[in-house]
Amino acid sequence: WKPSATWFYTYDQAYNLTSSHAAARTAADAGRFLPGTQGFETAKKQIVSTPIGQGAGAKFNDKSNLYHYEGMYNFSNLLKKKLDVLAGASYRRFNLHSEGTLFDDANGGIAIDEYGGYVQVGKKLFEEKLKLSASGRYDKSQNFEGRVTPRVSAVYTVARNNNLRVSYQTGFRNPTTQNQYINLLAGRTRLVGGLPALLDKYELRTTKPAYTAASVKMYQQSLNIADLQVYTFSDLKPETVQAYEIGYKGLLTNKLLIDVSYYYNSYDNFIVDLALVQPTSPGNLVNAQNFITTVNNPGKVDSHGAALGLDYKVGKFNLSGNVSYNNLLNTSSTFINDFNTPKIRFNVGVASREITKNVSFNATYRWQDTFNWQSTFVQGDVPAFGTIDAQVSLRVPAYSSSIKIGGSNILNKYYTTSYGNPEVGGMYYVSLTFDQFMR
């Protein structure tokens, strides 16, 4: 028997490998500040106080403001309650001011105005067993065309404390302020807004078109230049959705409450992010510039889901549970979808308002499935996790007060809710509440 050369080393070979590793480690650590040292603290202070774009800085000078005004009036009394009529309007202004550290506003602030209004009408029929509602909205942003979004719904009482509901709704979502105006160099990738002026600033629509990052990955595997695909831009538009829902909620017995529903959404112009590689010349990926911008998915995107909730009373205890399912359909690997929702989530709980005199408690176990997190900064799988929350309360009537002791994630099992975020542990609390009106 003879040791394999793939893992067996002589003493001299092992010594040389160890020495080489030590030399590499020494070279890598040269000039590195160790946490807790004065050099580390000085460098940290300089980095966090230097604005992005002005050297090796990490500071955002974001002094943006949002102003929102809205009003609503109920006309039902004027109509002698023959119809329930509501009307309202709103106005919103975004003042973006980041001094070029986040938005494309180095030469001055950016103002975005939005306004809209709505009317909602409701009517009860068949001895108030059927309630019909209809509404319509109009909304306009200065950067996009105005949108009308109608909605209708019906709730029918099939028996006492048992209701069936159906609805058809339309809606829209404007690209966010970052979707429109971001201009941030994050490492080797520039995040740039999807408005034409931003794309043209980097010539992505004109003289320096870019390949999709997905096609570049295919090319790197095949070395077939035909796999490289230039992205052709269309004007950025608001996302629109048609939503259908059916649900039922009722007391099946005097101790069991059930709530079940299903929805289906169909999207047009689904807002997504797109990773691009801008070559130095056609087919030349050496020293290429990476971009991520916001576009509309040209294809149809759908989502659907369902939820079930149960509440059951046993003696002094209330048992509860709910589970939900959510899934995004017809997606493309070309785009970053930002759906970021686990397919399965459920809660199971037990509670008592008075397990014994003046003492109540509740405890809940929460769990969510593994899901893929996508964003312009990082992508990856968020592991499944479960946590237990609990609380015990003691009422002290003689002093009109109550004491609560509890915590969330009481087992202190660390978890993260998004890829790249810090982990979250347990949180524990004690509170004393005084209420002279406590009964």
Coordinates of C-alpha atoms in Angstrom, one line a residue:
W1 CA 0.0 0.0 0.0
K2 CA 1.3 3.5 -1.0
P3 CA -0.2 6.8 0.1
S4 CA -1.7 8.8 -2.7
A5 CA 0.3 11.7 -4.0
T6 CA -2.8 13.8 -4.1
W7 CA -2.8 14.2 -0.3
F8 CA 0.6 13.0 0.9
Y9 CA 3.4 15.5 1.4
T10 CA 7.0 15.2 2.6
Y11 CA 8.1 17.2 5.6
D12 CA 9.9 19.7 3.4
Q13 CA 6.8 20.1 1.2
A14 CA 4.5 20.6 4.2
Y15 CA 7.0 23.1 5.7
N16 CA 7.1 25.1 2.4
L17 CA 3.3 25.2 2.1
T18 CA 3.0 26.3 5.7
S19 CA 5.6 29.0 5.3
S20 CA 3.9 30.2 2.0
H21 CA 0.5 30.4 3.8
A22 CA 2.1 32.3 6.7
A23 CA 3.8 34.8 4.3
A24 CA 0.5 35.3 2.4
R25 CA -1.3 35.9 5.7
T26 CA 1.3 38.4 6.8
A27 CA 1.1 40.3 3.5
A28 CA -2.7 40.3 3.7
D29 CA -2.7 41.7 7.2
A30 CA -0.1 44.4 6.5
G31 CA -1.7 47.8 7.3
R32 CA -4.9 46.2 8.6
F33 CA -6.3 48.0 11.6
L34 CA -7.4 45.6 14.4
P35 CA -10.8 46.3 16.1
G36 CA -10.4 48.2 19.4
T37 CA -7.1 49.9 18.4
Q38 CA -6.8 53.7 17.9
G39 CA -6.0 53.3 14.2
F40 CA -9.2 51.3 13.7
E41 CA -11.3 53.9 15.4
T42 CA -9.7 56.7 13.5
A43 CA -10.2 55.0 10.1
K44 CA -13.8 54.1 11.1
K45 CA -14.6 57.7 12.0
Q46 CA -13.2 59.0 8.8
I47 CA -15.1 56.5 6.6
V48 CA -18.5 57.1 8.2
S49 CA -18.1 60.9 8.1
T50 CA -16.9 61.1 4.5
P51 CA -19.8 61.2 1.9
I52 CA -20.0 58.5 -0.7
G53 CA -18.4 59.7 -3.9
Q54 CA -15.8 61.8 -2.1
G55 CA -13.1 59.1 -1.6
A56 CA -13.5 56.0 0.5
G57 CA -16.6 57.2 2.3
A58 CA -19.9 55.5 3.5
K59 CA -22.0 58.5 4.5
F60 CA -25.3 59.5 2.9
N61 CA -26.1 63.2 3.0
D62 CA -29.8 62.4 2.6
K63 CA -32.0 65.4 3.7
S64 CA -35.0 64.4 1.6
N65 CA -38.5 65.4 2.7
L66 CA -42.0 64.1 2.0
Y67 CA -45.1 66.3 2.4
H68 CA -48.5 64.6 2.3
Y69 CA -52.0 66.1 2.5
E70 CA -55.3 64.3 2.3
G71 CA -59.0 64.8 3.0
M72 CA -62.2 62.8 3.0
Y73 CA -65.9 63.5 3.4
N74 CA -68.8 61.1 4.1
F75 CA -71.9 62.1 2.1
S76 CA -74.1 59.3 3.5
N77 CA -76.1 61.6 5.8
L78 CA -76.8 64.0 3.0
L79 CA -78.3 61.1 1.0
K80 CA -80.3 60.0 4.1
K81 CA -78.2 56.8 4.2
K82 CA -79.8 55.4 1.1
L83 CA -76.2 55.1 -0.2
D84 CA -72.9 55.1 1.6
V85 CA -70.8 57.6 -0.3
L86 CA -67.2 58.6 0.5
A87 CA -65.0 60.9 -1.5
G88 CA -61.5 62.0 -0.9
A89 CA -58.4 63.5 -2.4
S90 CA -54.6 63.6 -1.7
Y91 CA -51.5 65.5 -2.7
R92 CA -47.9 64.5 -2.1
R93 CA -44.6 66.1 -2.8
F94 CA -41.2 64.4 -2.6
N95 CA -38.2 66.8 -2.2
L96 CA -35.1 64.7 -2.8
H97 CA -31.9 66.2 -1.5
S98 CA -28.9 63.9 -1.0
E99 CA -26.2 66.1 -2.4
G100 CA -25.4 63.5 -5.0
T101 CA -24.7 60.7 -2.4
L102 CA -27.8 58.7 -3.2
F103 CA -29.8 60.4 -5.9
D104 CA -28.8 62.1 -9.2
D105 CA -29.1 65.5 -7.4
A106 CA -25.5 66.7 -7.1
N107 CA -26.5 69.9 -9.0
G108 CA -29.6 70.6 -6.9
G109 CA -32.6 69.0 -5.3
I110 CA -35.4 67.1 -7.2
A111 CA -39.1 67.6 -6.6
I112 CA -41.8 65.1 -7.5
D113 CA -45.5 65.9 -7.3
E114 CA -48.3 63.4 -7.1
Y115 CA -52.0 63.9 -6.7
G116 CA -55.2 61.8 -6.8
G117 CA -58.8 61.4 -5.8
Y118 CA -61.4 58.7 -5.2
V119 CA -65.1 58.1 -4.8
Q120 CA -66.6 55.0 -3.0
V121 CA -70.2 53.9 -3.1
G122 CA -71.8 51.2 -0.9
K123 CA -75.3 49.8 -0.8
K124 CA -77.0 47.1 1.3
L125 CA -79.6 44.8 -0.3
F126 CA -81.8 41.8 0.6
E127 CA -82.5 42.9 4.2
E128 CA -78.9 43.9 4.5
K129 CA -77.7 40.4 3.8
L130 CA -75.7 41.6 0.8
K131 CA -73.4 44.6 0.9
L132 CA -72.0 45.9 -2.5
S133 CA -69.2 48.4 -2.8
A134 CA -67.7 50.1 -5.8
S135 CA -64.9 52.7 -6.0
G136 CA -62.8 54.4 -8.5
R137 CA -59.5 56.3 -8.1
Y138 CA -57.5 58.6 -10.3
D139 CA -53.8 59.2 -9.6
K140 CA -51.2 61.2 -11.4
S141 CA -47.4 61.5 -10.9
Q142 CA -45.5 64.2 -12.8
N143 CA -43.2 61.6 -14.3
F144 CA -45.9 59.2 -15.5
E145 CA -49.3 59.1 -17.1
G146 CA -52.4 59.3 -14.9
R147 CA -54.2 56.1 -13.9
V148 CA -57.8 55.1 -13.2
T149 CA -58.3 52.1 -10.9
P150 CA -61.8 50.8 -10.3
R151 CA -62.7 48.2 -7.6
V152 CA -65.8 46.3 -6.7
S153 CA -66.6 43.9 -3.9
A154 CA -69.5 42.0 -2.4
V155 CA -70.1 40.5 1.1
Y156 CA -73.0 38.1 1.6
T157 CA -74.2 36.9 5.0
V158 CA -75.1 33.3 4.3
A159 CA -76.0 32.7 8.0
R160 CA -75.7 34.6 11.2
N161 CA -71.9 35.3 11.9
N162 CA -71.0 33.6 8.5
N163 CA -70.0 35.8 5.6
L164 CA -68.8 35.1 2.1
R165 CA -66.8 37.8 0.3
V166 CA -65.6 38.2 -3.3
S167 CA -63.8 41.2 -4.8
Y168 CA -62.2 42.4 -8.1
Q169 CA -59.7 45.2 -7.7
T170 CA -57.3 47.0 -10.0
G171 CA -54.3 48.9 -8.7
F172 CA -51.0 50.4 -9.7
R173 CA -47.6 51.1 -8.2
N174 CA -45.4 53.9 -9.3
P175 CA -41.6 53.3 -9.4
T176 CA -40.1 54.5 -6.1
T177 CA -38.0 57.6 -5.9
Q178 CA -34.9 55.3 -5.9
N179 CA -36.3 53.4 -8.9
Q180 CA -36.5 56.7 -10.7
Y181 CA -33.5 58.7 -9.5
I182 CA -30.9 56.6 -7.7
N183 CA -27.3 57.2 -8.9
L184 CA -25.0 55.3 -6.6
L185 CA -21.7 53.5 -7.1
A186 CA -21.8 50.4 -4.9
G187 CA -18.5 48.6 -5.1
R188 CA -18.0 47.7 -8.8
T189 CA -21.6 48.2 -9.7
R190 CA -23.5 51.5 -10.4
L191 CA -27.1 51.6 -9.3
V192 CA -28.9 54.0 -11.7
G193 CA -32.5 55.1 -12.0
G194 CA -34.7 53.9 -14.8
L195 CA -35.8 57.3 -16.1
P196 CA -34.6 58.1 -19.6
A197 CA -32.4 61.0 -18.4
L198 CA -30.5 58.7 -16.1
L199 CA -30.0 56.0 -18.7
D200 CA -28.9 58.5 -21.3
K201 CA -26.4 60.0 -18.8
Y202 CA -24.4 56.7 -19.0
E203 CA -25.4 56.1 -22.7
L204 CA -27.1 52.8 -21.9
R205 CA -29.8 53.5 -24.5
T206 CA -27.7 55.2 -27.1
T207 CA -24.0 54.9 -28.0
K208 CA -22.9 52.3 -25.4
P209 CA -25.6 49.7 -25.1
A210 CA -25.2 47.0 -22.5
Y211 CA -25.5 43.2 -22.3
T212 CA -27.8 41.6 -19.7
A213 CA -25.8 40.1 -16.9
A214 CA -27.7 36.8 -17.5
S215 CA -26.4 36.6 -21.1
V216 CA -22.9 37.4 -20.0
K217 CA -23.0 34.5 -17.6
M218 CA -24.1 32.2 -20.4
Y219 CA -21.3 33.5 -22.6
Q220 CA -18.7 32.9 -19.9
Q221 CA -19.9 29.3 -19.8
S222 CA -20.2 28.7 -23.6
L223 CA -17.7 31.2 -25.0
N224 CA -20.2 31.6 -27.8
I225 CA -20.5 35.3 -28.6
A226 CA -24.0 34.8 -30.0
D227 CA -25.1 34.3 -26.3
L228 CA -24.5 38.0 -25.5
Q229 CA -27.8 39.9 -25.6
V230 CA -28.0 43.7 -25.8
Y231 CA -31.0 45.0 -23.7
T232 CA -33.4 47.2 -25.6
F233 CA -35.1 49.7 -23.3
S234 CA -38.7 50.9 -23.2
D235 CA -39.9 53.9 -21.2
L236 CA -40.3 53.1 -17.5
K237 CA -44.0 52.8 -16.5
P238 CA -46.1 52.2 -13.4
E239 CA -46.9 48.6 -12.6
T240 CA -50.6 47.7 -12.8
V241 CA -52.4 44.7 -11.3
Q242 CA -55.8 43.0 -11.5
A243 CA -56.6 41.2 -8.3
Y244 CA -59.3 38.6 -7.6
E245 CA -60.1 37.3 -4.1
I246 CA -62.7 35.0 -2.6
G247 CA -63.0 34.3 1.1
Y248 CA -65.2 33.0 3.9
K249 CA -65.3 33.9 7.6
G250 CA -67.7 32.4 10.1
L251 CA -68.5 30.7 13.4
L252 CA -68.9 27.0 12.6
T253 CA -69.8 26.4 16.2
N254 CA -70.0 28.8 19.2
K255 CA -66.4 27.9 19.9
L256 CA -64.7 27.6 16.5
L257 CA -64.0 30.6 14.1
I258 CA -62.6 30.0 10.6
D259 CA -61.3 32.4 8.1
V260 CA -60.1 31.1 4.7
S261 CA -59.3 33.0 1.5
Y262 CA -57.6 32.7 -1.9
Y263 CA -56.3 35.4 -4.2
Y264 CA -54.9 35.6 -7.7
N265 CA -53.0 38.7 -9.1
S266 CA -52.1 39.4 -12.7
Y267 CA -49.5 42.1 -13.3
D268 CA -48.6 44.2 -16.3
N269 CA -45.4 46.2 -16.4
F270 CA -44.2 44.4 -13.3
I271 CA -41.4 46.6 -11.8
V272 CA -38.1 44.7 -11.6
D273 CA -34.4 45.4 -11.4
L274 CA -32.0 44.5 -14.3
A275 CA -28.3 43.8 -14.0
L276 CA -26.3 45.0 -17.1
V277 CA -22.7 44.8 -18.3
Q278 CA -21.6 47.7 -20.5
P279 CA -18.6 46.6 -22.6
T280 CA -15.7 48.9 -23.5
S281 CA -16.4 47.9 -27.1
P282 CA -18.8 45.4 -28.7
G283 CA -17.9 41.9 -27.4
N284 CA -15.0 43.3 -25.2
L285 CA -15.8 42.6 -21.6
V286 CA -12.4 43.6 -20.3
N287 CA -12.8 46.4 -17.8
A288 CA -16.6 46.4 -18.5
Q289 CA -18.8 48.6 -16.2
N290 CA -21.6 46.9 -14.2
F291 CA -25.0 48.5 -13.8
I292 CA -28.3 47.7 -12.1
T293 CA -31.3 49.7 -13.2
T294 CA -35.1 49.5 -12.9
V295 CA -37.3 48.4 -15.8
N296 CA -40.6 46.8 -16.5
N297 CA -40.9 43.1 -17.1
P298 CA -42.2 42.9 -20.7
G299 CA -44.0 39.6 -20.0
K300 CA -47.1 38.7 -17.9
V301 CA -46.3 38.1 -14.2
D302 CA -48.8 36.4 -11.9
S303 CA -49.0 35.6 -8.2
H304 CA -51.4 33.7 -6.1
G305 CA -51.8 32.6 -2.5
A306 CA -54.2 31.3 0.2
A307 CA -54.6 31.7 3.9
L308 CA -56.4 29.7 6.6
G309 CA -57.0 30.9 10.2
L310 CA -58.6 29.0 13.0
D311 CA -59.6 30.1 16.6
Y312 CA -61.0 27.6 19.1
K313 CA -62.0 28.1 22.7
V314 CA -61.4 25.3 25.2
G315 CA -62.4 26.3 28.8
K316 CA -60.3 29.2 29.8
F317 CA -57.9 28.8 26.8
N318 CA -58.0 30.2 23.3
L319 CA -56.2 28.1 20.7
S320 CA -55.3 29.8 17.4
G321 CA -53.4 29.0 14.3
N322 CA -53.0 30.4 10.8
V323 CA -51.0 29.4 7.7
S324 CA -50.4 31.3 4.5
Y325 CA -49.1 30.4 1.1
N326 CA -47.7 33.0 -1.4
N327 CA -46.0 32.3 -4.8
L328 CA -44.8 34.5 -7.7
L329 CA -45.3 32.9 -11.1
N330 CA -43.9 33.4 -14.7
T331 CA -40.7 35.1 -13.5
S332 CA -37.5 35.3 -15.5
S333 CA -33.9 34.8 -14.4
T334 CA -33.0 37.9 -16.5
F335 CA -34.6 40.2 -13.8
I336 CA -34.3 40.8 -10.1
N337 CA -37.9 40.5 -8.9
D338 CA -37.6 41.7 -5.2
F339 CA -40.7 39.6 -4.3
N340 CA -38.8 38.4 -1.2
T341 CA -41.7 36.5 0.4
P342 CA -41.5 33.0 1.8
K343 CA -44.0 30.5 0.3
I344 CA -45.1 29.1 3.6
R345 CA -45.6 30.9 7.0
F346 CA -47.6 29.8 10.0
N347 CA -48.4 30.7 13.6
V348 CA -49.7 28.5 16.4
G349 CA -50.7 30.1 19.7
V350 CA -52.4 29.6 23.0
A351 CA -53.7 32.3 25.3
S352 CA -55.9 32.8 28.4
R353 CA -57.4 36.1 29.5
E354 CA -57.6 34.8 33.1
I355 CA -55.8 31.5 33.7
T356 CA -56.3 32.2 37.4
K357 CA -57.5 35.3 39.2
N358 CA -55.9 38.5 37.7
V359 CA -53.3 36.4 35.7
S360 CA -53.4 36.1 31.9
F361 CA -50.8 34.8 29.4
N362 CA -50.2 34.2 25.7
A363 CA -47.6 32.2 23.8
T364 CA -47.1 32.0 20.0
Y365 CA -44.8 29.9 17.8
R366 CA -44.0 31.5 14.5
W367 CA -42.3 29.8 11.5
Q368 CA -41.4 30.7 7.9
D369 CA -39.9 28.8 5.1
T370 CA -36.6 29.2 3.3
F371 CA -36.8 31.8 0.4
N372 CA -34.6 33.5 -2.1
W373 CA -33.8 37.1 -1.3
Q374 CA -33.2 39.4 -4.2
S375 CA -32.1 43.0 -4.1
T376 CA -29.8 45.4 -6.0
F377 CA -27.1 44.9 -3.3
V378 CA -27.1 41.2 -2.6
Q379 CA -28.9 38.0 -3.4
G380 CA -29.1 34.7 -1.6
D381 CA -31.2 32.2 0.4
V382 CA -32.7 33.2 3.8
P383 CA -32.9 30.1 5.9
A384 CA -36.1 28.9 7.5
F385 CA -36.6 29.8 11.2
G386 CA -39.0 29.5 14.0
T387 CA -39.4 31.6 17.1
I388 CA -41.5 31.6 20.3
D389 CA -43.0 34.7 21.8
A390 CA -44.6 34.7 25.3
Q391 CA -46.1 37.1 27.9
V392 CA -47.6 36.8 31.4
S393 CA -49.6 39.6 32.8
L394 CA -50.6 40.3 36.4
R395 CA -53.4 42.7 37.2
V396 CA -53.2 44.5 40.6
P397 CA -56.6 46.1 41.1
A398 CA -55.8 47.6 44.5
Y399 CA -53.2 49.8 42.8
S400 CA -55.0 50.2 39.4
S401 CA -52.0 48.7 37.7
S402 CA -50.7 45.7 35.8
I403 CA -47.3 44.1 35.4
K404 CA -46.2 42.3 32.2
I405 CA -43.3 40.0 31.8
G406 CA -42.5 38.6 28.4
G407 CA -40.3 38.4 25.4
S408 CA -40.0 37.7 21.7
N409 CA -37.9 34.9 20.5
I410 CA -37.5 33.8 24.1
L411 CA -35.3 30.9 23.3
N412 CA -32.8 33.4 21.8
K413 CA -32.4 31.5 18.6
Y414 CA -30.6 33.8 16.2
Y415 CA -32.2 34.3 12.7
T416 CA -32.2 36.8 9.9
T417 CA -35.2 38.1 7.9
S418 CA -33.3 39.1 4.8
Y419 CA -30.0 38.1 3.1
G420 CA -27.0 40.1 4.3
N421 CA -28.8 41.6 7.4
P422 CA -27.6 41.2 11.0
E423 CA -29.0 38.3 12.9
V424 CA -31.8 38.9 15.5
G425 CA -31.8 37.4 18.9
G426 CA -34.2 37.4 21.8
M427 CA -35.8 40.5 23.3
Y428 CA -37.1 40.5 26.9
Y429 CA -39.1 43.1 28.8
V430 CA -40.9 44.0 32.0
S431 CA -43.5 46.7 32.1
L432 CA -45.6 48.4 34.8
T433 CA -48.7 50.2 33.7
F434 CA -50.9 52.4 35.9
D435 CA -54.4 53.1 34.8
Q436 CA -56.8 54.7 37.2
F437 CA -59.8 53.7 35.0
M438 CA -58.8 50.0 34.9
R439 CA -61.8 47.8 35.6

